[in-house]
Amino acid sequence: MTSFPFDAETHGSRFMTRLRLIGTIGLASAALIAGAWYFQLVVGLVPCKLCLEQRLPHYAAIGLSLAALVLARSRRLQGLVLLGLAALMAWSAGLGAYHAGVEWGWFLGPSDCGGGVASAPGVQDFMKQLQTTRVVACSEAAWRWLGLSLAGWNALASLGLLALSVLGLSRRA
């Protein structure tokens, strides 16, 4: 009798648990990215420099998770993937906490975080660009829910995904 190569009888429940955690973290990162794009494209919130930087660990986590679901057949390789995902989520949580702190005035934001206008060939073109360009400052939260901005919610979600990664690395998983 042939069995599905990744069922619990063939490889043990630990194998499935780690792959499920990797898949869950990848799906959660994809959901966070989808939410960011929704707020940008549908709601009309223009992201600042720090907002865009917070997306990078999630893009990497999606790619790493997909690659792991296809290629990570050994427990050791899955552990390395979970370690990588933990590092990405720690990076994401740090970026989110820093950005939320900038919005609350606890930290200074980057000096170039305020947008800008591309060079224009003439003064009239420059004035026209100034009228149509929306400058987004990193220090202003464009949206809050329950007192937290999108950066704060990203920090909390990333901490939760970090905890899942660490759980997958524990011997209980």
mmCIF file of C-alpha atoms in Angstrom:
data_model
loop_
_atom_site.group_PDB
_atom_site.id
_atom_site.type_symbol
_atom_site.label_atom_id
_atom_site.label_comp_id
_atom_site.label_asym_id
_atom_site.label_seq_id
_atom_site.Cartn_x
_atom_site.Cartn_y
_atom_site.Cartn_z
ATOM 1 C CA MET A 1 0.000 0.000 0.000
ATOM 2 C CA THR A 2 1.450 3.324 -0.997
ATOM 3 C CA SER A 3 0.818 6.289 1.170
ATOM 4 C CA PHE A 4 1.069 9.978 0.653
ATOM 5 C CA PRO A 5 4.771 10.731 1.199
ATOM 6 C CA PHE A 6 4.188 13.342 3.852
ATOM 7 C CA ASP A 7 1.566 11.765 6.059
ATOM 8 C CA ALA A 8 2.032 11.253 9.767
ATOM 9 C CA GLU A 9 2.372 7.452 9.469
ATOM 10 C CA THR A 10 5.308 7.673 7.088
ATOM 11 C CA HIS A 11 7.246 10.594 8.531
ATOM 12 C CA GLY A 12 5.851 11.231 11.980
ATOM 13 C CA SER A 13 3.689 14.063 13.208
ATOM 14 C CA ARG A 14 6.676 16.352 13.769
ATOM 15 C CA PHE A 15 7.341 16.536 10.034
ATOM 16 C CA MET A 16 3.780 17.629 9.292
ATOM 17 C CA THR A 17 3.734 20.081 12.158
ATOM 18 C CA ARG A 18 6.841 21.855 10.923
ATOM 19 C CA LEU A 19 5.588 22.015 7.356
ATOM 20 C CA ARG A 20 2.218 23.285 8.531
ATOM 21 C CA LEU A 21 3.917 25.988 10.593
ATOM 22 C CA ILE A 22 6.067 26.985 7.624
ATOM 23 C CA GLY A 23 2.961 27.127 5.431
ATOM 24 C CA THR A 24 1.019 29.058 8.060
ATOM 25 C CA ILE A 25 3.774 31.647 8.405
ATOM 26 C CA GLY A 26 3.970 32.010 4.617
ATOM 27 C CA LEU A 27 0.190 32.407 4.326
ATOM 28 C CA ALA A 28 0.101 34.925 7.172
ATOM 29 C CA SER A 29 2.846 36.970 5.526
ATOM 30 C CA ALA A 30 0.915 36.847 2.250
ATOM 31 C CA ALA A 31 -2.216 38.034 4.079
ATOM 32 C CA LEU A 32 -0.276 40.916 5.650
ATOM 33 C CA ILE A 33 1.083 41.923 2.236
ATOM 34 C CA ALA A 34 -2.411 41.651 0.715
ATOM 35 C CA GLY A 35 -3.701 43.894 3.492
ATOM 36 C CA ALA A 36 -0.976 46.444 2.857
ATOM 37 C CA TRP A 37 -1.777 46.480 -0.854
ATOM 38 C CA TYR A 38 -5.502 46.764 -0.060
ATOM 39 C CA PHE A 39 -4.911 49.813 2.113
ATOM 40 C CA GLN A 40 -2.701 51.294 -0.587
ATOM 41 C CA LEU A 41 -4.758 50.566 -3.716
ATOM 42 C CA VAL A 42 -8.346 50.464 -2.448
ATOM 43 C CA VAL A 43 -8.379 52.706 0.625
ATOM 44 C CA GLY A 44 -5.855 55.118 -0.885
ATOM 45 C CA LEU A 45 -3.287 55.246 1.918
ATOM 46 C CA VAL A 46 0.040 56.125 0.348
ATOM 47 C CA PRO A 47 2.876 54.212 2.061
ATOM 48 C CA CYS A 48 5.913 56.017 3.387
ATOM 49 C CA LYS A 49 9.485 54.762 3.154
ATOM 50 C CA LEU A 50 9.239 52.827 6.445
ATOM 51 C CA CYS A 51 5.926 51.272 5.389
ATOM 52 C CA LEU A 52 7.541 49.927 2.246
ATOM 53 C CA GLU A 53 10.549 48.623 4.186
ATOM 54 C CA GLN A 54 8.230 46.673 6.497
ATOM 55 C CA ARG A 55 7.003 44.675 3.515
ATOM 56 C CA LEU A 56 10.449 43.271 2.670
ATOM 57 C CA PRO A 57 10.651 40.597 5.422
ATOM 58 C CA HIS A 58 7.170 39.384 4.491
ATOM 59 C CA TYR A 59 8.050 39.112 0.798
ATOM 60 C CA ALA A 60 11.115 37.093 1.800
ATOM 61 C CA ALA A 61 9.042 34.925 4.171
ATOM 62 C CA ILE A 62 6.558 34.132 1.397
ATOM 63 C CA GLY A 63 9.362 33.050 -0.918
ATOM 64 C CA LEU A 64 11.173 31.061 1.755
ATOM 65 C CA SER A 65 7.960 29.315 2.806
ATOM 66 C CA LEU A 66 7.050 28.374 -0.749
ATOM 67 C CA ALA A 67 10.543 27.050 -1.426
ATOM 68 C CA ALA A 68 10.486 25.078 1.830
ATOM 69 C CA LEU A 69 7.090 23.535 1.115
ATOM 70 C CA VAL A 70 8.446 22.255 -2.183
ATOM 71 C CA LEU A 71 12.017 21.372 -1.193
ATOM 72 C CA ALA A 72 12.363 20.943 2.573
ATOM 73 C CA ARG A 73 12.006 17.204 3.075
ATOM 74 C CA SER A 74 14.359 16.708 6.016
ATOM 75 C CA ARG A 75 13.739 17.770 9.581
ATOM 76 C CA ARG A 76 17.087 19.575 9.636
ATOM 77 C CA LEU A 77 16.281 21.626 6.536
ATOM 78 C CA GLN A 78 12.855 22.485 7.943
ATOM 79 C CA GLY A 79 14.572 23.639 11.119
ATOM 80 C CA LEU A 80 16.851 25.905 9.091
ATOM 81 C CA VAL A 81 13.829 27.322 7.288
ATOM 82 C CA LEU A 82 12.069 27.980 10.603
ATOM 83 C CA LEU A 83 15.226 29.656 11.892
ATOM 84 C CA GLY A 84 15.257 31.854 8.780
ATOM 85 C CA LEU A 85 11.574 32.659 9.205
ATOM 86 C CA ALA A 86 12.194 33.520 12.867
ATOM 87 C CA ALA A 87 14.937 35.939 11.810
ATOM 88 C CA LEU A 88 12.676 37.507 9.173
ATOM 89 C CA MET A 89 9.820 37.930 11.646
ATOM 90 C CA ALA A 90 12.165 39.424 14.260
ATOM 91 C CA TRP A 91 13.353 41.882 11.599
ATOM 92 C CA SER A 92 9.741 42.674 10.670
ATOM 93 C CA ALA A 93 8.683 43.133 14.299
ATOM 94 C CA GLY A 94 11.652 45.440 14.867
ATOM 95 C CA LEU A 95 10.794 47.529 11.801
ATOM 96 C CA GLY A 96 7.149 47.740 12.853
ATOM 97 C CA ALA A 97 7.998 48.713 16.433
ATOM 98 C CA TYR A 98 10.485 51.320 15.221
ATOM 99 C CA HIS A 99 7.975 52.812 12.782
ATOM 100 C CA ALA A 100 5.221 52.853 15.415
ATOM 101 C CA GLY A 101 7.680 54.573 17.769
ATOM 102 C CA VAL A 102 8.403 57.187 15.106
ATOM 103 C CA GLU A 103 4.659 57.768 14.719
ATOM 104 C CA TRP A 104 4.249 58.211 18.485
ATOM 105 C CA GLY A 105 7.255 60.560 18.605
ATOM 106 C CA TRP A 106 9.405 58.192 20.676
ATOM 107 C CA PHE A 107 12.115 57.917 17.989
ATOM 108 C CA LEU A 108 13.380 60.150 15.231
ATOM 109 C CA GLY A 109 12.534 58.855 11.787
ATOM 110 C CA PRO A 110 14.910 58.789 8.854
ATOM 111 C CA SER A 111 15.761 62.227 7.505
ATOM 112 C CA ASP A 112 14.637 61.225 4.014
ATOM 113 C CA CYS A 113 11.249 59.915 5.125
ATOM 114 C CA GLY A 114 8.841 62.494 3.869
ATOM 115 C CA GLY A 115 8.554 61.989 0.168
ATOM 116 C CA GLY A 116 9.753 64.313 -2.488
ATOM 117 C CA VAL A 117 9.227 65.533 -5.976
ATOM 118 C CA ALA A 118 11.053 64.270 -9.017
ATOM 119 C CA SER A 119 13.111 66.781 -10.949
ATOM 120 C CA ALA A 120 11.180 68.854 -13.431
ATOM 121 C CA PRO A 121 12.523 70.506 -16.583
ATOM 122 C CA GLY A 122 10.999 73.896 -15.794
ATOM 123 C CA VAL A 123 9.547 75.950 -12.970
ATOM 124 C CA GLN A 124 5.982 75.545 -14.240
ATOM 125 C CA ASP A 125 6.387 71.753 -14.402
ATOM 126 C CA PHE A 126 7.859 71.771 -10.901
ATOM 127 C CA MET A 127 4.928 73.810 -9.539
ATOM 128 C CA LYS A 128 2.474 71.426 -11.209
ATOM 129 C CA GLN A 129 4.230 68.441 -9.598
ATOM 130 C CA LEU A 130 4.061 70.123 -6.191
ATOM 131 C CA GLN A 131 0.285 70.507 -6.553
ATOM 132 C CA THR A 132 -0.284 66.851 -7.455
ATOM 133 C CA THR A 133 2.331 65.145 -5.276
ATOM 134 C CA ARG A 134 1.226 63.876 -1.902
ATOM 135 C CA VAL A 135 4.040 63.838 0.618
ATOM 136 C CA VAL A 136 3.789 61.048 3.175
ATOM 137 C CA ALA A 137 5.681 61.532 6.422
ATOM 138 C CA CYS A 138 6.823 58.498 8.397
ATOM 139 C CA SER A 139 5.894 60.280 11.623
ATOM 140 C CA GLU A 140 2.164 60.458 10.849
ATOM 141 C CA ALA A 141 -0.027 57.377 11.171
ATOM 142 C CA ALA A 142 -2.469 57.404 8.271
ATOM 143 C CA TRP A 143 -4.826 54.934 9.969
ATOM 144 C CA ARG A 144 -5.327 53.587 13.478
ATOM 145 C CA TRP A 145 -7.508 50.868 14.956
ATOM 146 C CA LEU A 146 -7.742 50.302 18.708
ATOM 147 C CA GLY A 147 -4.994 52.891 19.114
ATOM 148 C CA LEU A 148 -2.453 51.086 16.931
ATOM 149 C CA SER A 149 -1.312 52.113 13.477
ATOM 150 C CA LEU A 150 -0.656 49.670 10.669
ATOM 151 C CA ALA A 151 3.000 49.647 11.764
ATOM 152 C CA GLY A 152 1.986 48.668 15.291
ATOM 153 C CA TRP A 153 -0.298 45.904 14.010
ATOM 154 C CA ASN A 154 2.509 44.640 11.789
ATOM 155 C CA ALA A 155 4.805 44.512 14.819
ATOM 156 C CA LEU A 156 2.249 42.477 16.797
ATOM 157 C CA ALA A 157 1.510 40.117 13.905
ATOM 158 C CA SER A 158 5.229 39.624 13.285
ATOM 159 C CA LEU A 159 5.808 38.845 16.961
ATOM 160 C CA GLY A 160 3.092 36.198 16.741
ATOM 161 C CA LEU A 161 4.707 34.702 13.639
ATOM 162 C CA LEU A 162 8.083 34.813 15.388
ATOM 163 C CA ALA A 163 6.537 32.830 18.246
ATOM 164 C CA LEU A 164 5.214 30.256 15.753
ATOM 165 C CA SER A 165 8.685 29.932 14.229
ATOM 166 C CA VAL A 166 10.246 29.389 17.637
ATOM 167 C CA LEU A 167 7.519 26.879 18.484
ATOM 168 C CA GLY A 168 8.438 24.949 15.360
ATOM 169 C CA LEU A 169 12.071 24.899 16.476
ATOM 170 C CA SER A 170 11.216 23.521 19.911
ATOM 171 C CA ARG A 171 11.402 19.798 20.554
ATOM 172 C CA ARG A 172 7.660 19.666 21.241
ATOM 173 C CA ALA A 173 6.788 20.535 17.658
#
